[in-house]
Coordinates of C-alpha atoms in Angstrom, one line a residue:
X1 CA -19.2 11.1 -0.9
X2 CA -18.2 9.9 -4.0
X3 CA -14.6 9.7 -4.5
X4 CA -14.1 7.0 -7.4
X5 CA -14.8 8.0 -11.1
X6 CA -14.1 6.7 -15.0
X7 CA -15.2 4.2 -17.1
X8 CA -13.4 1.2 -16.4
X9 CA -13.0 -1.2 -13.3
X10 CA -8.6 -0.6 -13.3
X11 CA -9.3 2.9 -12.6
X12 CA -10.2 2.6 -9.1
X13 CA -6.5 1.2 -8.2
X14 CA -5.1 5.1 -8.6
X15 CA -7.8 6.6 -6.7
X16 CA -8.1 3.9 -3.8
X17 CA -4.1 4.1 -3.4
X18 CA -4.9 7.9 -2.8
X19 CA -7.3 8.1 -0.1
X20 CA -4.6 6.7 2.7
X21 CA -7.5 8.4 5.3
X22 CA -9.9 5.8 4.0
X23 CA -7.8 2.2 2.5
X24 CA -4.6 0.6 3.2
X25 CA -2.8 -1.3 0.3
X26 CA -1.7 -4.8 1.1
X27 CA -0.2 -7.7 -0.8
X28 CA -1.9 -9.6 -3.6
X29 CA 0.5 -12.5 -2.8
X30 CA -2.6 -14.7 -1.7
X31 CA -5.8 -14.0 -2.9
X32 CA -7.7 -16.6 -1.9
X33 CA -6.5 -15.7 1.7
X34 CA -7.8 -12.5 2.2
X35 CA -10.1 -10.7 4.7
X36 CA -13.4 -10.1 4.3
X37 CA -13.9 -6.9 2.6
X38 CA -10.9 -6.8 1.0
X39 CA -10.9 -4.3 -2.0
X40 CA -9.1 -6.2 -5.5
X41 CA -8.7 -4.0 -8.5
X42 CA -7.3 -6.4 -11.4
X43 CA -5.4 -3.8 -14.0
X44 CA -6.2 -3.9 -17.5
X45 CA -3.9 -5.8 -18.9
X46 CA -5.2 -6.5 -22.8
X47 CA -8.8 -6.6 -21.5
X48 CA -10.5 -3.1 -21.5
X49 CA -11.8 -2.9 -18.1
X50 CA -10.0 -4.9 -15.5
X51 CA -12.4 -6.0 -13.0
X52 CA -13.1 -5.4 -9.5
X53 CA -14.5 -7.2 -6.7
X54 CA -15.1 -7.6 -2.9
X55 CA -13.5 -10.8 -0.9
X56 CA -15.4 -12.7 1.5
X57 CA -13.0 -13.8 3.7
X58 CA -13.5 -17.5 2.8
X59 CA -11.9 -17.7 -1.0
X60 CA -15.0 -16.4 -2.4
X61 CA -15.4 -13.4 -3.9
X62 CA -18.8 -11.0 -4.8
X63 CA -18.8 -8.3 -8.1
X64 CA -20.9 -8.9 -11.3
X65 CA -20.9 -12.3 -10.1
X66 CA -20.2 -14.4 -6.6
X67 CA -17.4 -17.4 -7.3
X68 CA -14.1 -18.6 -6.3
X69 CA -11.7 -14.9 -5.8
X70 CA -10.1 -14.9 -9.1
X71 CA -5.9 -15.8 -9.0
X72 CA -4.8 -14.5 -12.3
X73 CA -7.0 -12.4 -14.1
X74 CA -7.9 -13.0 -18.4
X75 CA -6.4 -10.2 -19.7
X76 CA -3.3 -11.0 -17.8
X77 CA -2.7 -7.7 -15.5
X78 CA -1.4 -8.0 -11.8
X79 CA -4.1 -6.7 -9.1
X80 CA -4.1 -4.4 -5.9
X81 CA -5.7 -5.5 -3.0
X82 CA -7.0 -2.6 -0.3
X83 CA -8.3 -3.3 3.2
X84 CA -11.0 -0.8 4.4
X85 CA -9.9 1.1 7.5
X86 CA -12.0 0.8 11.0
X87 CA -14.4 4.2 10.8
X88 CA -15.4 5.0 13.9

């Protein structure tokens, strides 16, 4: 079902941190070294939004666009990184 709401991308952090059945929160020490699938919510800094997007396991990452996984993000927030757990 549909667990994540608001307006703006930073929101999902919160809600994805909460649902320990579903993510795990790792380190966003190397971003351009993470698994596939990998979950990054960039805070919002002094952008509105943040932004949000899915890694491909190779340094590439897909959201409103599919380039290089972002480092450091414009409006100058840290990010969260969440790994999907196995479902069985």
């Amino acid at each position: 079902g549909t667990f994540l709401t608001g307006m703006h991308a930073y929101m999902a952090a919160s809600q994805l941190a909460q649902r320990k059945d579903l993510f795990t929160e790792i380190s966003a020490s190397n971003l351009t070294s993470l698994p596939a699938g990998a979950i990054v919510v960039w805070g919002k800094g002094t952008s509105k939004s943040g932004h949000i997007s899915v890694a491909q396991g190779d340094g590439m990452e897909t959201s409103d666009f599919i380039g290089s996984q972002m480092t450091s993000h414009y409006g100058g927030a840290p990010a969260r990184v969440f790994l999907p757990k196995a479902r069985m």
